[in-house]
Short mmCIF file of C-alpha atoms in Angstrom, two decimals:
data_model
loop_
_atom_site.label_atom_id
_atom_site.label_comp_id
_atom_site.label_asym_id
_atom_site.label_seq_id
_atom_site.Cartn_x
_atom_site.Cartn_y
_atom_site.Cartn_z
CA MET T 33 195.32 19.18 164.57
CA GLY T 34 196.96 22.84 165.47
CA MET T 35 194.89 26.38 165.46
CA PRO T 36 194.01 27.20 161.83
CA PRO T 37 195.99 30.03 160.63
CA LEU T 38 194.16 33.33 160.08
CA ALA T 39 193.98 35.54 157.04
CA SER T 40 194.89 38.55 158.38
CA GLY T 41 197.55 39.53 161.63
CA PRO T 42 201.31 39.87 161.04
CA HIS T 43 201.41 36.01 159.84
CA GLY T 44 198.13 36.62 157.81
CA THR T 45 199.92 36.63 154.22
CA ASP T 46 202.22 33.66 154.59
CA ALA T 47 198.97 31.43 155.28
CA LEU T 48 197.05 32.89 152.34
CA ARG T 49 199.96 32.63 150.10
CA PRO T 50 199.23 28.98 149.33
CA LEU T 51 196.17 28.82 149.76
CA LEU T 52 195.42 31.40 147.23
CA ASP T 53 198.04 29.05 144.39
CA THR T 54 195.31 26.19 145.47
CA VAL T 55 192.11 28.64 144.67
CA LEU T 56 193.53 29.94 141.33
CA ASP T 57 194.47 26.34 140.51
CA ALA T 58 191.36 25.25 141.25
CA LEU T 59 189.25 27.93 139.40
CA ARG T 60 191.59 26.92 136.47
CA ALA T 61 191.00 22.97 136.36
CA GLY T 62 186.95 24.07 137.01
CA THR T 63 186.80 26.29 134.48
CA ALA T 64 188.34 24.01 131.70
CA ALA T 65 185.97 21.03 132.92
CA ARG T 66 182.96 22.96 132.30
CA GLY T 67 184.68 23.85 128.94
CA GLY T 68 181.57 26.59 128.21
CA PRO T 69 179.39 29.15 129.51
CA LEU T 70 177.35 27.08 131.72
CA PRO T 71 177.68 23.11 132.75
CA ALA T 72 176.10 20.81 131.03
CA GLY T 73 173.19 18.48 132.13
CA GLY T 74 170.54 21.08 133.43
CA PRO T 75 169.61 21.63 137.37
CA ALA T 76 169.82 17.76 138.24
CA ALA T 77 173.08 16.83 137.08
CA VAL T 78 174.96 19.89 138.18
CA ALA T 79 173.66 19.35 141.75
CA ALA T 80 174.26 15.33 141.61
CA ARG T 81 178.22 16.88 140.45
CA VAL T 82 177.84 19.49 143.82
CA ALA T 83 176.83 16.53 146.14
CA ASP T 84 179.64 13.98 145.11
CA ALA T 85 181.71 17.18 145.53
CA ALA T 86 180.67 18.13 148.89
CA GLY T 87 180.19 14.74 150.19
CA ASP T 88 179.35 15.31 153.95
CA VAL T 89 179.62 18.99 154.47
CA LEU T 90 180.39 18.64 158.26
CA PRO T 91 182.26 15.23 158.84
CA GLU T 92 183.68 14.56 161.95
CA ARG T 93 187.33 15.34 161.02
CA GLY T 94 188.16 18.01 158.57
CA ASP T 95 189.48 17.55 155.16
CA PRO T 96 192.78 19.65 154.01
CA GLU T 97 191.64 19.03 150.37
CA ALA T 98 188.23 20.89 150.85
CA LEU T 99 189.11 24.13 149.46
CA ARG T 100 190.54 22.49 146.11
CA VAL T 101 187.48 19.98 145.58
CA LEU T 102 184.70 22.81 146.21
CA VAL T 103 186.31 25.77 144.28
CA THR T 104 186.82 23.14 141.82
CA ALA T 105 183.24 21.97 141.89
CA LEU T 106 182.28 25.55 142.19
CA ALA T 107 183.99 26.59 139.32
CA GLU T 108 182.90 23.54 137.19
CA GLY T 109 179.62 24.45 137.75
CA ALA T 110 179.67 28.17 137.38
CA ALA T 111 177.86 30.46 134.74
CA ASP T 112 180.55 32.00 133.83
CA PRO T 113 180.20 36.15 132.93
CA ALA T 114 183.13 36.18 131.40
CA HIS T 115 182.16 33.35 128.84
CA PRO T 116 181.47 35.48 125.69
CA LEU T 117 178.13 32.78 124.79
CA CYS T 118 176.93 33.95 128.80
CA ALA T 119 174.73 36.85 127.78
CA ALA T 120 171.39 36.23 129.42
CA HIS T 121 171.51 38.74 132.51
CA LEU T 122 172.85 42.07 134.28
CA HIS T 123 175.87 39.92 135.75
CA THR T 124 179.17 41.45 134.44
CA PRO T 125 182.66 39.67 134.35
CA PRO T 126 184.63 41.47 137.27
CA LEU T 127 187.74 43.09 136.84
CA ALA T 128 190.69 41.59 138.01
CA VAL T 129 191.75 44.58 140.14
CA ALA T 130 188.55 44.66 141.73
CA ALA T 131 188.75 40.96 142.84
CA ALA T 132 192.23 41.58 144.33
CA ALA T 133 190.82 44.56 146.15
CA ASP T 134 188.03 42.25 147.07
CA LEU T 135 190.15 39.98 148.62
CA ALA T 136 192.25 42.54 150.71
CA ALA T 137 188.52 43.60 151.77
CA SER T 138 187.56 40.18 152.76
CA VAL T 139 191.02 39.43 154.56
CA LEU T 140 191.19 42.98 156.72
CA ASN T 141 187.39 42.27 157.14
CA PRO T 142 186.32 45.79 158.54
CA SER T 143 182.83 46.05 159.49
CA LEU T 144 181.09 49.60 158.82
CA ASP T 145 179.11 49.77 161.83
CA SER T 146 181.43 51.70 164.00
CA TRP T 147 184.14 53.41 163.53
CA ASP T 148 186.29 51.60 165.95
CA GLN T 149 186.22 48.99 163.42
CA ALA T 150 186.54 50.39 160.28
CA PRO T 151 188.82 53.51 160.58
CA ALA T 152 190.51 53.71 156.83
CA ALA T 153 187.18 51.88 155.09
CA SER T 154 184.89 54.49 156.73
CA ALA T 155 186.61 57.84 155.82
CA LEU T 156 187.40 55.50 152.25
CA GLU T 157 183.67 55.04 151.51
CA ALA T 158 182.95 58.80 152.49
CA LEU T 159 184.90 59.99 150.10
CA VAL T 160 184.07 57.35 147.28
CA VAL T 161 180.08 57.55 147.73
CA ARG T 162 180.24 61.66 147.95
CA ALA T 163 182.43 61.60 144.47
CA LEU T 164 179.65 59.31 143.20
CA ALA T 165 177.11 61.25 144.20
CA ARG T 166 178.04 64.02 142.46
CA GLU T 167 178.44 61.95 139.13
CA THR T 168 174.15 61.93 139.45
CA GLY T 169 174.22 65.90 140.49
CA ALA T 170 173.49 64.37 144.33
CA ALA T 171 174.91 65.60 147.26
CA ASP T 172 175.57 62.15 148.98
CA ALA T 173 174.91 58.44 148.88
CA VAL T 174 175.07 55.70 150.79
CA VAL T 175 176.16 51.86 150.03
CA THR T 176 173.64 49.45 149.41
CA THR T 177 173.88 45.47 148.05
CA GLY T 178 172.54 46.38 144.72
CA GLY T 179 169.24 47.87 143.03
CA THR T 180 166.88 46.27 145.12
CA GLU T 181 168.19 47.68 148.13
CA SER T 182 168.43 51.19 146.58
CA ASN T 183 165.05 50.87 145.68
CA GLN T 184 164.13 50.01 148.72
CA LEU T 185 165.69 52.62 150.70
CA ALA T 186 164.32 55.35 148.39
CA VAL T 187 160.75 54.58 149.11
CA LEU T 188 161.71 54.25 152.60
CA LEU T 189 163.33 58.03 152.62
CA ALA T 190 160.36 59.21 150.85
CA ARG T 191 157.48 57.81 153.22
CA GLU T 192 159.75 58.90 156.18
CA THR T 193 159.65 62.51 154.47
CA HIS T 194 155.74 62.20 153.33
CA GLY T 195 154.00 60.10 155.72
CA ALA T 196 152.55 56.37 155.58
CA GLY T 197 149.69 58.04 152.79
CA LEU T 198 152.94 58.18 150.14
CA ARG T 199 151.63 56.63 146.43
CA LEU T 200 154.52 55.05 144.46
CA VAL T 201 153.53 55.93 140.72
CA HIS T 202 155.65 53.70 138.46
CA GLY T 203 155.86 52.69 134.82
CA ALA T 204 154.92 49.21 133.64
CA GLY T 205 158.19 48.41 132.97
CA ALA T 206 159.67 49.08 136.48
CA HIS T 207 162.02 46.54 138.44
CA HIS T 208 159.73 44.31 140.61
CA SER T 209 161.72 45.34 143.83
CA LEU T 210 159.52 48.99 143.53
CA PRO T 211 156.17 47.73 144.07
CA ARG T 212 157.86 45.39 146.56
CA ALA T 213 159.04 47.79 148.27
CA ALA T 214 155.95 49.26 148.53
CA TRP T 215 154.07 45.99 150.02
CA LEU T 216 157.02 45.66 152.29
CA LEU T 217 156.63 49.14 153.63
CA GLY T 218 152.71 48.95 154.38
CA LEU T 219 151.87 51.89 151.68
CA PRO T 220 148.90 51.92 149.15
CA GLU T 221 148.96 49.82 146.08
CA PRO T 222 151.30 51.26 143.78
CA VAL T 223 149.91 53.34 140.55
CA VAL T 224 150.79 51.87 137.53
CA VAL T 225 151.27 53.91 134.81
CA PRO T 226 151.39 52.78 131.19
CA ALA T 227 154.70 52.43 129.20
CA PRO T 228 153.38 51.52 125.70
CA ALA T 229 156.74 51.87 124.08
CA GLY T 230 158.81 50.14 126.81
CA THR T 231 158.99 53.47 128.60
CA LEU T 232 156.84 55.32 131.00
CA ASP T 233 154.29 57.70 129.18
CA PRO T 234 154.93 61.27 130.34
CA ALA T 235 151.06 62.50 129.55
CA ALA T 236 149.69 59.29 131.54
CA LEU T 237 152.06 60.30 134.24
CA ASP T 238 150.53 63.60 134.28
CA GLU T 239 147.13 62.05 134.42
CA ALA T 240 147.49 59.75 137.31
CA LEU T 241 149.13 62.60 139.24
CA THR T 242 146.45 64.70 138.55
CA GLN T 243 143.86 61.95 139.33
CA VAL T 244 145.27 59.93 142.41
CA PRO T 245 145.54 61.93 145.77
CA GLY T 246 149.06 62.34 146.63
CA PRO T 247 151.90 62.82 148.09
CA HIS T 248 153.56 60.75 145.24
CA LEU T 249 156.71 59.00 144.58
CA VAL T 250 157.38 58.59 141.11
CA ALA T 251 160.10 55.84 140.50
CA ALA T 252 161.45 56.41 136.74
CA THR T 253 164.23 54.03 135.22
CA ALA T 254 167.19 54.09 133.42
CA GLY T 255 168.03 51.09 132.24
CA THR T 256 165.18 48.38 131.97
CA THR T 257 165.78 44.81 132.68
CA ASP T 258 164.24 43.69 129.79
CA ALA T 259 165.39 45.69 127.06
CA GLY T 260 167.31 48.46 128.48
CA LEU T 261 165.21 51.31 127.67
CA ILE T 262 165.65 54.70 129.16
CA ASP T 263 162.37 56.58 130.69
CA PRO T 264 162.01 60.25 129.13
CA LEU T 265 163.90 61.57 132.15
CA PRO T 266 163.51 65.27 131.61
CA GLU T 267 159.60 64.86 130.30
CA ILE T 268 158.92 63.11 133.58
CA ALA T 269 161.17 65.54 136.11
CA ASP T 270 158.91 68.48 134.55
CA ARG T 271 155.89 66.54 135.52
CA CYS T 272 157.34 65.61 138.80
CA ALA T 273 157.89 69.16 139.49
CA ALA T 274 154.34 70.49 138.21
CA HIS T 275 152.85 68.27 140.94
CA GLY T 276 155.21 68.39 143.51
CA ALA T 277 156.08 64.67 143.16
CA ARG T 278 159.22 63.08 144.64
CA LEU T 279 161.23 61.96 142.01
CA HIS T 280 163.50 58.31 142.23
CA VAL T 281 165.20 56.94 139.20
CA ASP T 282 166.42 53.39 139.02
CA ALA T 283 169.43 53.51 137.35
CA ALA T 284 170.81 50.27 138.36
CA TYR T 285 171.40 49.37 134.81
CA GLY T 286 172.06 52.73 132.77
CA ALA T 287 174.36 54.55 135.47
CA GLY T 288 177.37 53.45 134.01
CA LEU T 289 176.60 55.59 130.86
CA LEU T 290 177.71 58.50 133.13
CA PHE T 291 181.53 57.30 132.82
CA SER T 292 180.89 57.90 128.69
CA ASP T 293 181.49 60.62 127.28
CA ARG T 294 179.77 59.28 124.17
CA HIS T 295 177.00 57.89 125.75
CA ARG T 296 176.20 60.17 129.12
CA ALA T 297 173.71 62.35 127.55
CA ARG T 298 171.19 59.67 127.43
CA LEU T 299 171.00 60.14 131.06
CA ALA T 300 169.89 64.26 130.71
CA GLY T 301 167.27 64.58 133.77
CA LEU T 302 169.09 62.47 136.16
CA GLU T 303 170.25 65.53 138.20
CA ALA T 304 166.56 66.39 138.80
CA ALA T 305 165.79 63.25 140.89
CA ASP T 306 165.48 63.39 144.60
CA THR T 307 167.41 59.41 144.79
CA VAL T 308 168.88 57.72 142.19
CA ALA T 309 169.74 53.83 142.59
CA LEU T 310 173.21 52.72 140.95
CA ASP T 311 174.65 49.67 140.56
CA LEU T 312 178.39 48.93 140.05
CA HIS T 313 178.29 45.21 139.66
CA LYS T 314 176.67 46.10 136.25
CA LEU T 315 178.02 48.59 134.21
CA GLY T 316 180.98 48.95 136.43
CA TRP T 317 182.13 45.15 136.35
CA GLN T 318 182.50 45.13 140.28
CA PRO T 319 182.16 41.98 141.87
CA ILE T 320 178.75 41.33 143.49
CA PRO T 321 177.68 43.86 145.75
CA ALA T 322 178.15 47.04 144.74
CA GLY T 323 175.54 49.17 144.96
CA LEU T 324 174.81 52.95 145.74
CA LEU T 325 171.87 55.29 146.34
CA THR T 326 172.53 59.11 146.11
CA VAL T 327 170.40 61.57 147.81
CA THR T 328 170.10 65.28 146.60
CA ASP T 329 169.15 66.30 150.25
CA ALA T 330 171.25 64.64 152.77
CA ASP T 331 168.72 65.65 155.32
CA ASP T 332 166.76 63.02 153.83
CA LEU T 333 169.72 60.44 155.62
CA ALA T 334 168.28 61.68 159.18
CA ALA T 335 165.48 58.86 158.79
CA LEU T 336 168.26 56.36 159.07
CA HIS T 337 169.42 57.43 162.62
CA HIS T 338 169.84 54.72 165.21
CA ARG T 339 171.50 54.80 168.61
CA ALA T 340 172.72 51.87 169.86
CA ASP T 341 175.08 52.28 173.06
CA TYR T 342 177.62 49.67 172.23
CA LEU T 343 178.42 51.22 168.75
CA ASN T 344 177.63 54.82 168.87
CA PRO T 345 177.16 56.14 171.95
CA ASP T 346 176.00 59.83 172.01
CA ASP T 347 179.16 61.10 173.79
CA ASP T 348 181.66 59.03 171.08
CA THR T 349 179.73 61.15 168.78
CA ASP T 350 180.06 64.54 170.80
CA ALA T 351 183.81 63.53 170.33
CA GLY T 352 184.22 63.30 166.84
CA LEU T 353 183.83 59.70 166.43
CA PRO T 354 181.81 59.61 163.31
CA ASP T 355 177.86 57.51 163.45
CA LEU T 356 178.33 54.76 161.02
CA LEU T 357 174.61 53.25 161.74
CA GLY T 358 172.95 56.16 159.82
CA ARG T 359 174.35 55.30 156.77
CA SER T 360 172.45 51.97 156.58
CA PRO T 361 169.44 50.03 157.53
CA ARG T 362 171.97 47.22 157.88
CA THR T 363 174.55 46.89 160.26
CA SER T 364 177.47 44.56 159.87
CA ARG T 365 178.58 45.84 156.43
CA ARG T 366 181.62 44.87 154.10
CA PRO T 367 184.23 47.27 152.90
CA ASP T 368 182.47 46.61 149.72
CA VAL T 369 183.56 50.12 148.51
CA LEU T 370 187.34 49.34 148.56
CA LYS T 371 186.84 47.31 145.28
CA THR T 372 185.29 50.43 143.61
CA ALA T 373 187.53 52.61 144.79
CA VAL T 374 190.48 51.00 143.75
CA THR T 375 188.85 50.41 140.12
CA LEU T 376 187.48 53.68 140.16
CA LYS T 377 191.42 55.20 140.63
CA THR T 378 192.97 52.46 138.66
CA LEU T 379 190.66 53.32 135.30
CA GLY T 380 189.73 56.66 135.65
CA ARG T 381 186.82 57.93 133.93
CA THR T 382 188.49 57.46 130.60
CA GLY T 383 189.14 53.76 131.21
CA LEU T 384 185.61 52.82 132.68
CA GLY T 385 183.85 55.05 129.77
CA ALA T 386 186.01 52.78 127.17
CA LEU T 387 184.15 50.00 128.93
CA VAL T 388 180.94 51.19 128.26
CA ASP T 389 181.57 52.32 125.31
CA ALA T 390 182.54 48.96 124.11
CA VAL T 391 179.85 46.76 125.19
CA CYS T 392 177.45 49.15 123.96
CA SER T 393 178.71 48.76 120.10
CA LEU T 394 178.97 45.50 120.65
CA ALA T 395 175.23 45.48 121.52
CA GLY T 396 174.99 47.77 118.25
CA GLU T 397 176.93 45.20 116.48
CA PHE T 398 175.00 42.38 117.29
CA ALA T 399 171.82 44.08 116.59
CA GLY T 400 173.28 44.32 113.07
CA LEU T 401 174.18 40.69 112.92
CA VAL T 402 170.33 39.95 113.57
CA GLU T 403 168.49 42.28 111.37
CA ALA T 404 170.73 41.26 108.20
CA HIS T 405 169.70 37.67 108.71
CA PRO T 406 166.68 36.67 107.19
CA GLY T 407 166.21 33.79 109.87
CA PHE T 408 165.58 36.61 112.89
CA GLU T 409 164.08 39.00 114.20
CA LEU T 410 165.09 42.28 115.75
CA HIS T 411 162.72 43.88 118.43
CA ALA T 412 164.38 46.95 118.07
CA PRO T 413 167.77 49.04 118.14
CA PRO T 414 169.55 48.39 121.54
CA THR T 415 169.77 51.56 123.98
CA ILE T 416 172.58 50.72 126.20
CA SER T 417 173.57 46.88 125.66
CA THR T 418 171.10 44.51 125.24
CA VAL T 419 169.29 42.93 122.29
CA LEU T 420 165.79 41.50 122.30
CA PHE T 421 165.49 39.15 119.09
CA ARG T 422 163.86 35.89 118.04
CA PRO T 423 163.91 33.23 115.74
CA ALA T 424 161.40 34.55 112.37
CA GLY T 425 157.66 33.19 112.51
CA ALA T 426 158.68 30.80 115.69
CA SER T 427 156.11 30.48 118.26
CA ASP T 428 156.52 31.68 122.18
CA ASP T 429 156.94 28.06 122.88
CA ALA T 430 159.64 27.48 120.66
CA VAL T 431 161.49 30.48 121.40
CA ALA T 432 161.33 29.11 124.99
CA ALA T 433 162.28 25.45 124.00
CA VAL T 434 165.21 27.24 122.38
CA ARG T 435 166.90 28.74 124.98
CA ARG T 436 166.23 25.79 127.80
CA ALA T 437 168.06 23.73 125.00
CA LEU T 438 170.89 26.15 125.08
CA LEU T 439 171.02 26.01 128.85
CA THR T 440 170.87 22.43 129.08
CA THR T 441 173.43 21.49 126.63
CA GLY T 442 175.70 24.59 128.56
CA ARG T 443 176.57 25.79 125.19
CA ALA T 444 175.16 29.38 125.35
CA VAL T 445 173.37 31.21 128.00
CA LEU T 446 170.65 33.59 127.10
CA GLY T 447 167.73 35.67 128.75
CA ARG T 448 164.29 36.04 127.79
CA ALA T 449 161.61 39.04 127.83
CA ARG T 450 158.07 39.56 126.74
CA ALA T 451 157.50 42.87 124.62
CA ASP T 452 154.60 43.67 122.54
CA GLY T 453 152.98 40.71 123.84
CA ARG T 454 155.59 38.01 122.16
CA LEU T 455 158.57 36.22 123.96
CA TRP T 456 161.71 36.97 122.57
CA LEU T 457 165.43 35.92 123.59
CA LYS T 458 167.53 38.62 125.34
CA ALA T 459 171.40 39.07 124.82
CA THR T 460 172.86 41.28 127.94
CA LEU T 461 175.81 41.85 126.51
CA LEU T 462 178.45 43.20 129.31
CA ASN T 463 181.64 41.72 128.42
CA PRO T 464 184.01 43.82 126.70
CA HIS T 465 186.25 41.02 125.79
CA THR T 466 183.60 39.79 123.41
CA ARG T 467 184.70 39.84 119.72
CA PRO T 468 182.39 40.10 116.61
CA ASP T 469 183.05 36.33 115.68
CA ASP T 470 181.91 35.68 119.12
CA LEU T 471 178.31 37.06 118.38
CA ALA T 472 178.44 35.53 114.92
CA ALA T 473 179.14 32.00 116.75
CA LEU T 474 176.25 33.14 119.17
CA LEU T 475 173.92 33.87 116.47
CA THR T 476 174.31 30.47 114.77
CA LEU T 477 174.35 28.33 117.70
CA VAL T 478 170.40 29.86 118.18
CA GLU T 479 169.80 29.16 114.46
CA GLY T 480 170.59 25.51 115.03
CA HIS T 481 168.25 24.94 117.94
CA VAL T 482 165.35 26.42 116.33
CA PRO T 483 163.07 23.56 115.74
CA ARG T 484 162.33 22.86 112.00
#
């Protein structure tokens, strides 16, 4: 066996072309074999099928069929976010143009830890992140792997600005990564503010900021994980300004509303934040990962400055080579900005806004179907594209059992959320190709699995 071909270089495209055909054929075959949004049989059955396909993962001699076999197995055993009955999580079907761009990023393989590894990618990243930062009213942004890293980085920047006595203050519905960030960074126990209606209560926030010694970092949410709710950002910003508190907004879900003329106003107050977390692998339809953290004061990023002589020696920086280590706490980084840049340029604001409007409309339609059905109860009208509902009169155990039955059969993928002391089924509608008939079919399928 000769030396295996490379993906890049003068002969890379010739080596890739037949392999791409293999991958596309395997994706098609695996998807057809699955036949639904999730593989049937549950975890043990899926693990057995994967083990059978993988066999000896490090054989003495290589298997030229490995690409076809393993891609087929992965596709057959995947949760398919492009299936209209796959609606559990903030897990979008990626746009074809974004996935194609991501292939180019993998082939070229720039590493954004020094300019000499990523000349064009580093220039493109600077253009894209600053354009997206302006959308939130910020000065700059850095690329992250998603909302969790963005939230952790926001807490880190706040600690470096205000010291180790910083108190994180967040609503009861905040993402779990925020209190976890405080723990990771050795900060005092966070202050949890009540959210009786699912959103942070400004009056309770004011009381907490009055009673708890600062300095404070207030974390608000624009698009909660459980119900897609948006905290009252203008009122929260006013309370923060009155108490001299720093404000971070976790808009990992909701930031996509910025692209929509119809829904952008729901994020009023976002521009008052010191930092904002965005996730374009949610309402941006990007392959994972595609996160950003915006900063209103670009000087905050000075806390990330780090010197490694083999990557950013002083004399290279003084000579004009960009210093990329200060753009992330990570060292090696993929050029994830390429897929985002291609998407923004291809669709424009109008195209992205249309996708956002489509999924928000789908959520409204599904909520209407639930509300009109005597066998179901709707928690509340959707704020973004998440709908909480449950079979009328069912116990929490029955609700949980319905969800697991659908998962085990592979017929539908729904999430779960606890609100108002009860367990609800969660439909997170992020596929703009979903049609009203699909929504009706999902409700019928759930109804058929309710214990009688």
